[in-house]
CSV table of N, CA and C in Angstrom, one decimal:
chain,number,residue,atom,x,y,z
S,1436,MET,N,21.0,7.1,12.9
S,1436,MET,CA,20.3,7.3,14.2
S,1436,MET,C,20.3,6.0,15.0
S,1437,ASN,N,20.9,6.1,16.2
S,1437,ASN,CA,20.9,4.9,17.1
S,1437,ASN,C,19.6,5.0,18.0
S,1438,LEU,N,18.8,4.0,17.8
S,1438,LEU,CA,17.6,3.9,18.6
S,1438,LEU,C,17.7,3.0,19.8
S,1439,GLU,N,17.1,3.4,20.9
S,1439,GLU,CA,17.1,2.5,22.1
S,1439,GLU,C,16.4,1.2,21.8
S,1440,VAL,N,17.0,0.1,22.3
S,1440,VAL,CA,16.3,-1.2,22.1
S,1440,VAL,C,15.1,-1.3,23.0
S,1441,LEU,N,14.0,-1.7,22.4
S,1441,LEU,CA,12.7,-1.9,23.1
S,1441,LEU,C,12.5,-3.4,23.2
S,1442,GLU,N,12.1,-3.9,24.4
S,1442,GLU,CA,11.7,-5.3,24.6
S,1442,GLU,C,10.5,-5.3,25.4
S,1443,MET,N,9.5,-6.1,24.9
S,1443,MET,CA,8.2,-6.3,25.6
S,1443,MET,C,7.9,-7.8,25.7
S,1444,ARG,N,7.4,-8.2,26.8
S,1444,ARG,CA,7.1,-9.6,27.1
S,1444,ARG,C,5.6,-9.7,27.3
S,1445,LYS,N,5.1,-10.8,26.8
S,1445,LYS,CA,3.7,-11.2,27.0
S,1445,LYS,C,3.7,-12.7,27.1
S,1446,ASN,N,3.4,-13.2,28.4
S,1446,ASN,CA,3.5,-14.7,28.6
S,1446,ASN,C,4.9,-15.2,28.2
S,1447,GLU,N,5.0,-16.2,27.4
S,1447,GLU,CA,6.3,-16.7,27.0
S,1447,GLU,C,6.9,-16.1,25.8
S,1448,TYR,N,6.2,-15.0,25.2
S,1448,TYR,CA,6.6,-14.4,24.0
S,1448,TYR,C,7.4,-13.1,24.3
S,1449,LEU,N,8.2,-12.7,23.3
S,1449,LEU,CA,9.0,-11.5,23.4
S,1449,LEU,C,9.0,-10.8,22.1
S,1450,ILE,N,8.8,-9.4,22.1
S,1450,ILE,CA,9.0,-8.6,21.0
S,1450,ILE,C,10.2,-7.8,21.3
S,1451,SER,N,11.2,-7.7,20.4
S,1451,SER,CA,12.4,-7.0,20.6
S,1451,SER,C,12.8,-6.2,19.3
S,1452,THR,N,13.4,-5.0,19.5
S,1452,THR,CA,13.9,-4.3,18.4
S,1452,THR,C,15.4,-4.4,18.3
S,1453,ASP,N,16.0,-5.4,19.0
S,1453,ASP,CA,17.4,-5.6,19.0
S,1453,ASP,C,17.8,-6.4,17.7
S,1454,LYS,N,18.5,-5.7,16.8
S,1454,LYS,CA,19.0,-6.4,15.6
S,1454,LYS,C,19.8,-7.6,15.8
S,1455,GLN,N,20.6,-7.6,16.9
S,1455,GLN,CA,21.5,-8.7,17.2
S,1455,GLN,C,20.7,-10.0,17.5
S,1456,LYS,N,19.5,-9.9,17.9
S,1456,LYS,CA,18.7,-11.1,18.2
S,1456,LYS,C,18.1,-11.8,17.0
S,1457,LEU,N,18.0,-11.0,15.9
S,1457,LEU,CA,17.3,-11.5,14.7
S,1457,LEU,C,18.0,-12.7,14.1
S,1458,ASP,N,17.1,-13.6,13.7
S,1458,ASP,CA,17.6,-14.8,12.9
S,1458,ASP,C,17.4,-14.5,11.4
S,1459,ILE,N,18.5,-13.9,10.9
S,1459,ILE,CA,18.4,-13.5,9.5
S,1459,ILE,C,18.1,-14.6,8.5
S,1460,GLU,N,18.6,-15.8,8.7
S,1460,GLU,CA,18.3,-16.9,7.9
S,1460,GLU,C,16.8,-17.3,7.9
S,1461,SER,N,16.2,-17.2,9.1
S,1461,SER,CA,14.7,-17.5,9.1
S,1461,SER,C,13.9,-16.4,8.4
S,1462,ILE,N,14.3,-15.2,8.6
S,1462,ILE,CA,13.6,-14.1,7.9
S,1462,ILE,C,13.8,-14.2,6.4
S,1463,HIS,N,15.0,-14.5,6.0
S,1463,HIS,CA,15.2,-14.7,4.5
S,1463,HIS,C,14.4,-15.9,4.0
S,1464,ASN,N,14.4,-17.0,4.8
S,1464,ASN,CA,13.6,-18.2,4.3
S,1464,ASN,C,12.2,-17.8,4.1
S,1465,PHE,N,11.6,-17.1,5.1
S,1465,PHE,CA,10.2,-16.8,5.0
S,1465,PHE,C,10.0,-15.8,3.8
S,1466,LEU,N,10.8,-14.8,3.7
S,1466,LEU,CA,10.6,-13.8,2.6
S,1466,LEU,C,10.8,-14.4,1.2
S,1467,THR,N,11.7,-15.3,1.1
S,1467,THR,CA,12.0,-15.8,-0.3
S,1467,THR,C,11.1,-17.0,-0.7
S,1468,TYR,N,10.6,-17.8,0.3
S,1468,TYR,CA,9.9,-19.0,0.0
S,1468,TYR,C,8.4,-18.9,0.4
S,1469,GLU,N,8.0,-18.1,1.3
S,1469,GLU,CA,6.7,-18.1,1.8
S,1469,GLU,C,5.9,-16.8,1.7
S,1470,SER,N,6.5,-15.7,1.5
S,1470,SER,CA,5.8,-14.4,1.6
S,1470,SER,C,5.0,-14.1,0.4
S,1471,GLY,N,5.4,-14.5,-0.8
S,1471,GLY,CA,4.7,-14.1,-2.0
S,1471,GLY,C,5.0,-12.7,-2.5
S,1472,TRP,N,5.6,-11.9,-1.6
S,1472,TRP,CA,5.9,-10.5,-2.1
S,1472,TRP,C,7.4,-10.3,-2.3
S,1473,SER,N,8.3,-11.2,-1.9
S,1473,SER,CA,9.7,-11.0,-2.2
S,1473,SER,C,10.4,-12.3,-2.5
S,1474,ASN,N,9.7,-13.1,-3.3
S,1474,ASN,CA,10.2,-14.4,-3.7
S,1474,ASN,C,11.6,-14.3,-4.3
S,1475,GLY,N,12.5,-15.1,-3.8
S,1475,GLY,CA,13.8,-15.2,-4.4
S,1475,GLY,C,14.8,-14.1,-4.0
S,1476,ILE,N,14.4,-13.3,-3.0
S,1476,ILE,CA,15.2,-12.2,-2.5
S,1476,ILE,C,16.6,-12.7,-2.0
S,1477,PRO,N,17.7,-12.2,-2.5
S,1477,PRO,CA,19.0,-12.6,-2.0
S,1477,PRO,C,19.2,-12.3,-0.5
S,1478,ILE,N,19.9,-13.1,0.2
S,1478,ILE,CA,20.1,-12.9,1.6
S,1478,ILE,C,20.8,-11.5,1.9
S,1479,GLU,N,21.7,-11.2,0.9
S,1479,GLU,CA,22.4,-9.9,1.1
S,1479,GLU,C,21.4,-8.7,1.1
S,1480,LYS,N,20.3,-8.8,0.3
S,1480,LYS,CA,19.3,-7.8,0.3
S,1480,LYS,C,18.6,-7.7,1.6
S,1481,VAL,N,18.3,-8.9,2.2
S,1481,VAL,CA,17.6,-9.0,3.5
S,1481,VAL,C,18.5,-8.3,4.5
S,1482,GLU,N,19.8,-8.7,4.5
S,1482,GLU,CA,20.7,-8.1,5.5
S,1482,GLU,C,20.8,-6.6,5.4
S,1483,LYS,N,20.8,-6.1,4.2
S,1483,LYS,CA,20.9,-4.6,4.0
S,1483,LYS,C,19.6,-3.9,4.4
S,1484,SER,N,18.5,-4.6,4.1
S,1484,SER,CA,17.2,-4.0,4.5
S,1484,SER,C,17.1,-4.0,6.1
S,1485,ILE,N,17.6,-5.0,6.8
S,1485,ILE,CA,17.6,-5.0,8.2
S,1485,ILE,C,18.5,-3.9,8.8
S,1486,ASP,N,19.6,-3.8,8.2
S,1486,ASP,CA,20.6,-2.7,8.6
S,1486,ASP,C,20.0,-1.3,8.6
S,1487,ASN,N,19.1,-1.1,7.6
S,1487,ASN,CA,18.6,0.2,7.3
S,1487,ASN,C,17.1,0.4,7.8
S,1488,SER,N,16.7,-0.4,8.7
S,1488,SER,CA,15.3,-0.3,9.2
S,1488,SER,C,15.2,-0.4,10.7
S,1489,LEU,N,14.1,-0.1,11.3
S,1489,LEU,CA,13.7,-0.4,12.6
S,1489,LEU,C,13.0,-1.7,12.6
S,1490,ASN,N,13.6,-2.7,13.3
S,1490,ASN,CA,13.2,-4.1,13.2
S,1490,ASN,C,12.5,-4.5,14.4
S,1491,PHE,N,11.4,-5.3,14.3
S,1491,PHE,CA,10.7,-5.9,15.4
S,1491,PHE,C,10.7,-7.4,15.2
S,1492,GLY,N,11.4,-8.1,16.1
S,1492,GLY,CA,11.3,-9.6,16.1
S,1492,GLY,C,10.4,-10.1,17.1
S,1493,VAL,N,9.6,-11.1,16.8
S,1493,VAL,CA,8.8,-11.8,17.7
S,1493,VAL,C,9.4,-13.2,18.0
S,1494,TYR,N,9.5,-13.5,19.3
S,1494,TYR,CA,10.2,-14.7,19.7
S,1494,TYR,C,9.4,-15.5,20.7
S,1495,LEU,N,9.6,-16.8,20.6
S,1495,LEU,CA,9.2,-17.8,21.6
S,1495,LEU,C,10.5,-18.4,22.0
S,1496,GLY,N,11.0,-18.1,23.2
S,1496,GLY,CA,12.3,-18.5,23.6
S,1496,GLY,C,13.3,-17.8,22.7
S,1497,GLN,N,14.2,-18.5,22.2
S,1497,GLN,CA,15.2,-18.0,21.2
S,1497,GLN,C,14.7,-18.0,19.8
S,1498,LYS,N,13.6,-18.7,19.5
S,1498,LYS,CA,13.1,-18.9,18.2
S,1498,LYS,C,12.4,-17.7,17.6
S,1499,LEU,N,12.8,-17.1,16.5
S,1499,LEU,CA,12.1,-16.1,15.8
S,1499,LEU,C,10.8,-16.6,15.2
S,1500,ILE,N,9.7,-16.1,15.5
S,1500,ILE,CA,8.4,-16.6,15.0
S,1500,ILE,C,7.6,-15.6,14.3
S,1501,GLY,N,8.1,-14.3,14.3
S,1501,GLY,CA,7.5,-13.3,13.6
S,1501,GLY,C,8.4,-12.1,13.4
S,1502,TYR,N,8.0,-11.2,12.5
S,1502,TYR,CA,9.0,-10.1,12.2
S,1502,TYR,C,8.2,-9.0,11.5
S,1503,ALA,N,8.7,-7.8,11.6
S,1503,ALA,CA,8.2,-6.6,10.9
S,1503,ALA,C,9.4,-5.6,10.9
S,1504,ARG,N,9.4,-4.8,9.9
S,1504,ARG,CA,10.3,-3.7,9.8
S,1504,ARG,C,9.7,-2.4,9.4
S,1505,VAL,N,10.2,-1.3,9.9
S,1505,VAL,CA,9.7,0.0,9.6
S,1505,VAL,C,10.9,0.8,9.0
S,1506,ILE,N,10.6,1.4,7.8
S,1506,ILE,CA,11.6,2.4,7.2
S,1506,ILE,C,11.0,3.8,7.5
S,1507,SER,N,11.8,4.6,8.1
S,1507,SER,CA,11.2,5.9,8.5
S,1507,SER,C,12.3,7.0,8.6
S,1508,ASP,N,11.8,8.3,8.5
S,1508,ASP,CA,12.7,9.4,8.9
S,1508,ASP,C,12.4,9.8,10.3
S,1509,PHE,N,11.5,9.1,11.0
S,1509,PHE,CA,11.1,9.3,12.4
S,1509,PHE,C,10.6,10.7,12.6
S,1510,SER,N,10.1,11.4,11.6
S,1510,SER,CA,9.6,12.7,11.7
S,1510,SER,C,8.3,12.9,10.9
S,1511,THR,N,8.2,12.4,9.7
S,1511,THR,CA,7.1,12.7,8.9
S,1511,THR,C,6.4,11.4,8.3
S,1512,ILE,N,7.2,10.4,8.0
S,1512,ILE,CA,6.7,9.3,7.2
S,1512,ILE,C,7.3,7.9,7.7
S,1513,ALA,N,6.6,6.9,7.5
S,1513,ALA,CA,7.0,5.5,7.8
S,1513,ALA,C,6.4,4.5,6.9
S,1514,TYR,N,7.2,3.5,6.5
S,1514,TYR,CA,6.7,2.4,5.7
S,1514,TYR,C,6.8,1.2,6.5
S,1515,LEU,N,5.7,0.4,6.6
S,1515,LEU,CA,5.7,-0.8,7.4
S,1515,LEU,C,5.7,-2.0,6.4
S,1516,GLY,N,6.7,-2.8,6.5
S,1516,GLY,CA,6.9,-3.9,5.5
S,1516,GLY,C,7.4,-5.2,6.1
S,1517,ASP,N,7.4,-6.2,5.3
S,1517,ASP,CA,7.9,-7.5,5.6
S,1517,ASP,C,7.3,-8.1,6.9
S,1518,ILE,N,6.1,-7.8,7.2
S,1518,ILE,CA,5.4,-8.2,8.4
S,1518,ILE,C,4.9,-9.6,8.3
S,1519,PHE,N,5.2,-10.5,9.3
S,1519,PHE,CA,4.7,-11.8,9.2
S,1519,PHE,C,4.8,-12.5,10.6
S,1520,ILE,N,3.9,-13.4,10.8
S,1520,ILE,CA,3.9,-14.4,11.9
S,1520,ILE,C,4.0,-15.8,11.3
S,1521,LEU,N,4.9,-16.6,11.7
S,1521,LEU,CA,4.9,-18.0,11.1
S,1521,LEU,C,3.6,-18.7,11.2
S,1522,THR,N,3.2,-19.4,10.2
S,1522,THR,CA,1.9,-20.1,10.1
S,1522,THR,C,1.5,-20.8,11.4
S,1523,GLU,N,2.4,-21.5,12.0
S,1523,GLU,CA,2.0,-22.3,13.2
S,1523,GLU,C,1.7,-21.5,14.4
S,1524,TYR,N,2.0,-20.2,14.4
S,1524,TYR,CA,1.8,-19.3,15.5
S,1524,TYR,C,0.7,-18.3,15.3
S,1525,ARG,N,0.0,-18.4,14.2
S,1525,ARG,CA,-1.1,-17.5,13.9
S,1525,ARG,C,-2.3,-17.9,14.7
S,1526,GLY,N,-3.2,-16.9,14.9
S,1526,GLY,CA,-4.4,-17.1,15.7
S,1526,GLY,C,-4.2,-17.0,17.2
S,1527,LEU,N,-3.0,-16.6,17.6
S,1527,LEU,CA,-2.7,-16.4,19.1
S,1527,LEU,C,-2.7,-15.0,19.5
S,1528,GLY,N,-3.1,-14.1,18.6
S,1528,GLY,CA,-3.1,-12.6,19.0
S,1528,GLY,C,-1.7,-12.0,18.8
S,1529,LEU,N,-0.7,-12.7,18.3
S,1529,LEU,CA,0.6,-12.1,18.1
S,1529,LEU,C,0.7,-11.0,17.1
S,1530,SER,N,0.0,-11.1,16.0
S,1530,SER,CA,0.0,-10.1,15.0
S,1530,SER,C,-0.6,-8.8,15.6
S,1531,LYS,N,-1.6,-8.9,16.3
S,1531,LYS,CA,-2.2,-7.7,17.0
S,1531,LYS,C,-1.2,-7.1,17.9
S,1532,TRP,N,-0.6,-7.9,18.8
S,1532,TRP,CA,0.4,-7.4,19.7
S,1532,TRP,C,1.6,-6.7,19.0
S,1533,LEU,N,2.0,-7.4,17.9
S,1533,LEU,CA,3.1,-6.8,17.1
S,1533,LEU,C,2.7,-5.4,16.5
S,1534,MET,N,1.5,-5.3,16.0
S,1534,MET,CA,1.0,-4.1,15.4
S,1534,MET,C,0.9,-3.0,16.5
S,1535,GLU,N,0.4,-3.4,17.7
S,1535,GLU,CA,0.3,-2.4,18.8
S,1535,GLU,C,1.7,-1.9,19.2
S,1536,THR,N,2.6,-2.8,19.3
S,1536,THR,CA,4.0,-2.4,19.7
S,1536,THR,C,4.6,-1.5,18.7
S,1537,ILE,N,4.4,-1.8,17.4
S,1537,ILE,CA,4.9,-0.9,16.3
S,1537,ILE,C,4.3,0.5,16.4
S,1538,MET,N,3.0,0.5,16.5
S,1538,MET,CA,2.2,1.8,16.4
S,1538,MET,C,2.5,2.6,17.7
S,1539,ASP,N,2.8,2.0,18.8
S,1539,ASP,CA,3.1,2.7,20.1
S,1539,ASP,C,4.5,3.1,20.2
S,1540,HIS,N,5.4,2.7,19.3
S,1540,HIS,CA,6.8,3.0,19.5
S,1540,HIS,C,7.0,4.5,19.6
S,1541,LYS,N,7.8,4.9,20.5
S,1541,LYS,CA,7.9,6.4,20.8
S,1541,LYS,C,8.5,7.2,19.6
S,1542,GLU,N,9.4,6.5,18.8
S,1542,GLU,CA,10.0,7.3,17.7
S,1542,GLU,C,9.1,7.3,16.5
S,1543,LEU,N,7.9,6.6,16.6
S,1543,LEU,CA,7.0,6.6,15.4
S,1543,LEU,C,5.7,7.4,15.7
S,1544,GLN,N,5.7,8.3,16.6
S,1544,GLN,CA,4.6,9.1,17.0
S,1544,GLN,C,4.6,10.4,16.2
S,1545,GLY,N,3.4,10.9,15.9
S,1545,GLY,CA,3.2,12.2,15.2
S,1545,GLY,C,3.6,12.2,13.7
S,1546,LEU,N,3.7,11.1,13.1
S,1546,LEU,CA,4.0,11.0,11.7
S,1546,LEU,C,2.8,11.5,10.8
S,1547,ARG,N,3.1,12.2,9.8
S,1547,ARG,CA,2.1,12.6,8.9
S,1547,ARG,C,1.5,11.4,8.0
S,1548,ARG,N,2.4,10.5,7.7
S,1548,ARG,CA,1.9,9.4,6.8
S,1548,ARG,C,2.6,8.1,7.1
S,1549,TRP,N,1.8,7.1,7.1
S,1549,TRP,CA,2.2,5.7,7.2
S,1549,TRP,C,1.9,5.0,5.9
S,1550,ILE,N,2.7,4.2,5.4
S,1550,ILE,CA,2.5,3.4,4.1
S,1550,ILE,C,2.6,1.9,4.4
S,1551,LEU,N,1.7,1.2,3.8
S,1551,LEU,CA,1.7,-0.2,4.0
S,1551,LEU,C,1.1,-0.8,2.7
S,1552,LEU,N,1.7,-1.8,2.1
S,1552,LEU,CA,1.2,-2.5,1.0
S,1552,LEU,C,0.9,-3.9,1.4
S,1553,THR,N,-0.4,-4.3,1.1
S,1553,THR,CA,-0.8,-5.7,1.6
S,1553,THR,C,-1.8,-6.2,0.6
S,1554,SER,N,-1.8,-7.5,0.5
S,1554,SER,CA,-2.9,-8.2,-0.2
S,1554,SER,C,-3.6,-9.2,0.7
S,1555,THR,N,-3.2,-9.2,2.0
S,1555,THR,CA,-3.8,-10.0,3.0
S,1555,THR,C,-4.0,-9.2,4.3
S,1556,ALA,N,-4.9,-9.7,5.2
S,1556,ALA,CA,-5.1,-9.2,6.5
S,1556,ALA,C,-5.4,-7.7,6.6
S,1557,GLU,N,-6.2,-7.2,5.6
S,1557,GLU,CA,-6.6,-5.8,5.6
S,1557,GLU,C,-7.3,-5.5,6.9
S,1558,TRP,N,-8.1,-6.4,7.4
S,1558,TRP,CA,-8.9,-6.3,8.6
S,1558,TRP,C,-8.0,-5.9,9.8
S,1559,LEU,N,-6.8,-6.5,9.8
S,1559,LEU,CA,-5.9,-6.3,10.9
S,1559,LEU,C,-5.4,-4.8,10.8
S,1560,TYR,N,-4.9,-4.4,9.7
S,1560,TYR,CA,-4.3,-3.1,9.5
S,1560,TYR,C,-5.4,-2.0,9.7
S,1561,GLU,N,-6.6,-2.2,9.3
S,1561,GLU,CA,-7.7,-1.2,9.5
S,1561,GLU,C,-7.9,-0.9,10.9
S,1562,LYS,N,-7.6,-1.9,11.8
S,1562,LYS,CA,-7.8,-1.6,13.3
S,1562,LYS,C,-6.8,-0.6,13.8
S,1563,TYR,N,-5.7,-0.4,13.0
S,1563,TYR,CA,-4.7,0.6,13.4
S,1563,TYR,C,-4.7,1.8,12.5
S,1564,GLY,N,-5.8,2.1,11.9
S,1564,GLY,CA,-6.0,3.3,11.1
S,1564,GLY,C,-5.6,3.3,9.7
S,1565,PHE,N,-5.1,2.2,9.2
S,1565,PHE,CA,-4.8,2.1,7.8
S,1565,PHE,C,-6.1,2.0,6.9
S,1566,THR,N,-6.1,2.8,5.8
S,1566,THR,CA,-7.2,2.8,4.9
S,1566,THR,C,-6.7,2.6,3.5
S,1567,LYS,N,-7.6,2.3,2.6
S,1567,LYS,CA,-7.3,2.3,1.2
S,1567,LYS,C,-7.0,3.8,0.8
S,1568,LEU,N,-6.3,3.9,-0.3
S,1568,LEU,CA,-5.9,5.3,-0.8
S,1568,LEU,C,-7.1,6.1,-1.1
S,1569,PRO,N,-7.2,7.3,-0.4
S,1569,PRO,CA,-8.4,8.1,-0.7
S,1569,PRO,C,-8.3,8.8,-2.1
S,1570,LYS,N,-7.1,8.9,-2.6
S,1570,LYS,CA,-6.9,9.5,-3.9
S,1570,LYS,C,-5.9,8.7,-4.7
S,1571,PRO,N,-6.3,7.5,-5.2
S,1571,PRO,CA,-5.3,6.7,-5.9
S,1571,PRO,C,-4.8,7.3,-7.1
S,1572,GLU,N,-5.5,8.3,-7.7
S,1572,GLU,CA,-5.1,8.9,-8.9
S,1572,GLU,C,-3.8,9.7,-8.7
S,1573,ILE,N,-3.4,10.1,-7.5
S,1573,ILE,CA,-2.2,10.8,-7.2
S,1573,ILE,C,-1.0,9.9,-6.8
S,1574,TYR,N,-1.3,8.6,-6.7
S,1574,TYR,CA,-0.3,7.7,-6.2
S,1574,TYR,C,0.5,7.2,-7.5
S,1575,MET,N,1.8,7.1,-7.4
S,1575,MET,CA,2.6,6.6,-8.4
S,1575,MET,C,3.6,5.7,-7.8
S,1576,GLU,N,4.1,4.7,-8.6
S,1576,GLU,CA,5.1,3.8,-8.1
S,1576,GLU,C,5.9,3.3,-9.3
S,1577,LYS,N,7.1,2.8,-9.0
S,1577,LYS,CA,7.9,2.1,-10.0
S,1577,LYS,C,8.1,0.7,-9.3
S,1578,TYR,N,7.6,-0.3,-9.9
S,1578,TYR,CA,7.4,-1.6,-9.3
S,1578,TYR,C,7.9,-2.7,-10.3
S,1579,ASN,N,8.8,-3.6,-9.7
S,1579,ASN,CA,9.2,-4.7,-10.5
S,1579,ASN,C,9.1,-5.9,-9.6
S,1580,PRO,N,7.9,-6.6,-9.7
S,1580,PRO,CA,7.7,-7.8,-8.8
S,1580,PRO,C,8.6,-9.0,-9.1
S,1581,LYS,N,9.3,-9.0,-10.2
S,1581,LYS,CA,10.2,-10.2,-10.4
S,1581,LYS,C,11.6,-9.8,-10.3
S,1582,ILE,N,11.9,-8.7,-9.6
S,1582,ILE,CA,13.3,-8.3,-9.5
S,1582,ILE,C,14.3,-9.3,-9.0
S,1583,TYR,N,13.9,-10.1,-8.0
S,1583,TYR,CA,14.7,-11.1,-7.4
S,1583,TYR,C,14.8,-12.4,-8.2
S,1584,LEU,N,13.9,-12.5,-9.1
S,1584,LEU,CA,13.8,-13.8,-9.9
S,1584,LEU,C,14.6,-13.6,-11.2
S,1585,ASN,N,14.8,-12.4,-11.6
S,1585,ASN,CA,15.6,-12.1,-12.8
S,1585,ASN,C,17.0,-12.1,-12.5
S,1586,LYS,N,17.7,-13.1,-12.9
S,1586,LYS,CA,19.2,-13.1,-12.7
S,1586,LYS,C,19.9,-12.5,-13.9
S,1587,ALA,N,20.5,-11.4,-13.6
S,1587,ALA,CA,21.2,-10.6,-14.7
S,1587,ALA,C,22.6,-11.1,-14.9
């Protein structure tokens, strides 16, 4: 599915869904060294995840300072992942603006379910309707937190 590129400006900042603008090395650096959720992820995995997602880059000039991606069928379900704002740009309202942009995206309306896994900033995601699992007993997963650290 080819999606229309969305670009929004606020003061000197830009949010864009244009994959061509993404600084993949910066995204990889954050995910592998700073995120805590994908330590050691190979750059090839980052590239493939970007290719198969709706991406939101946050920029100051040409510099990527934030990122999020959505995996979706654009009909019933979406997973929000790899969301971050670089440390030195936090506290400026950029994460709220990023979340508003994602949640308002025209292709992500009317979905039955959104999924988000987080150990931080629950207060932010709650503002956009995310809640803890109402029935955790029906949730299942296959999870390997050290997948990128295990060199086979």
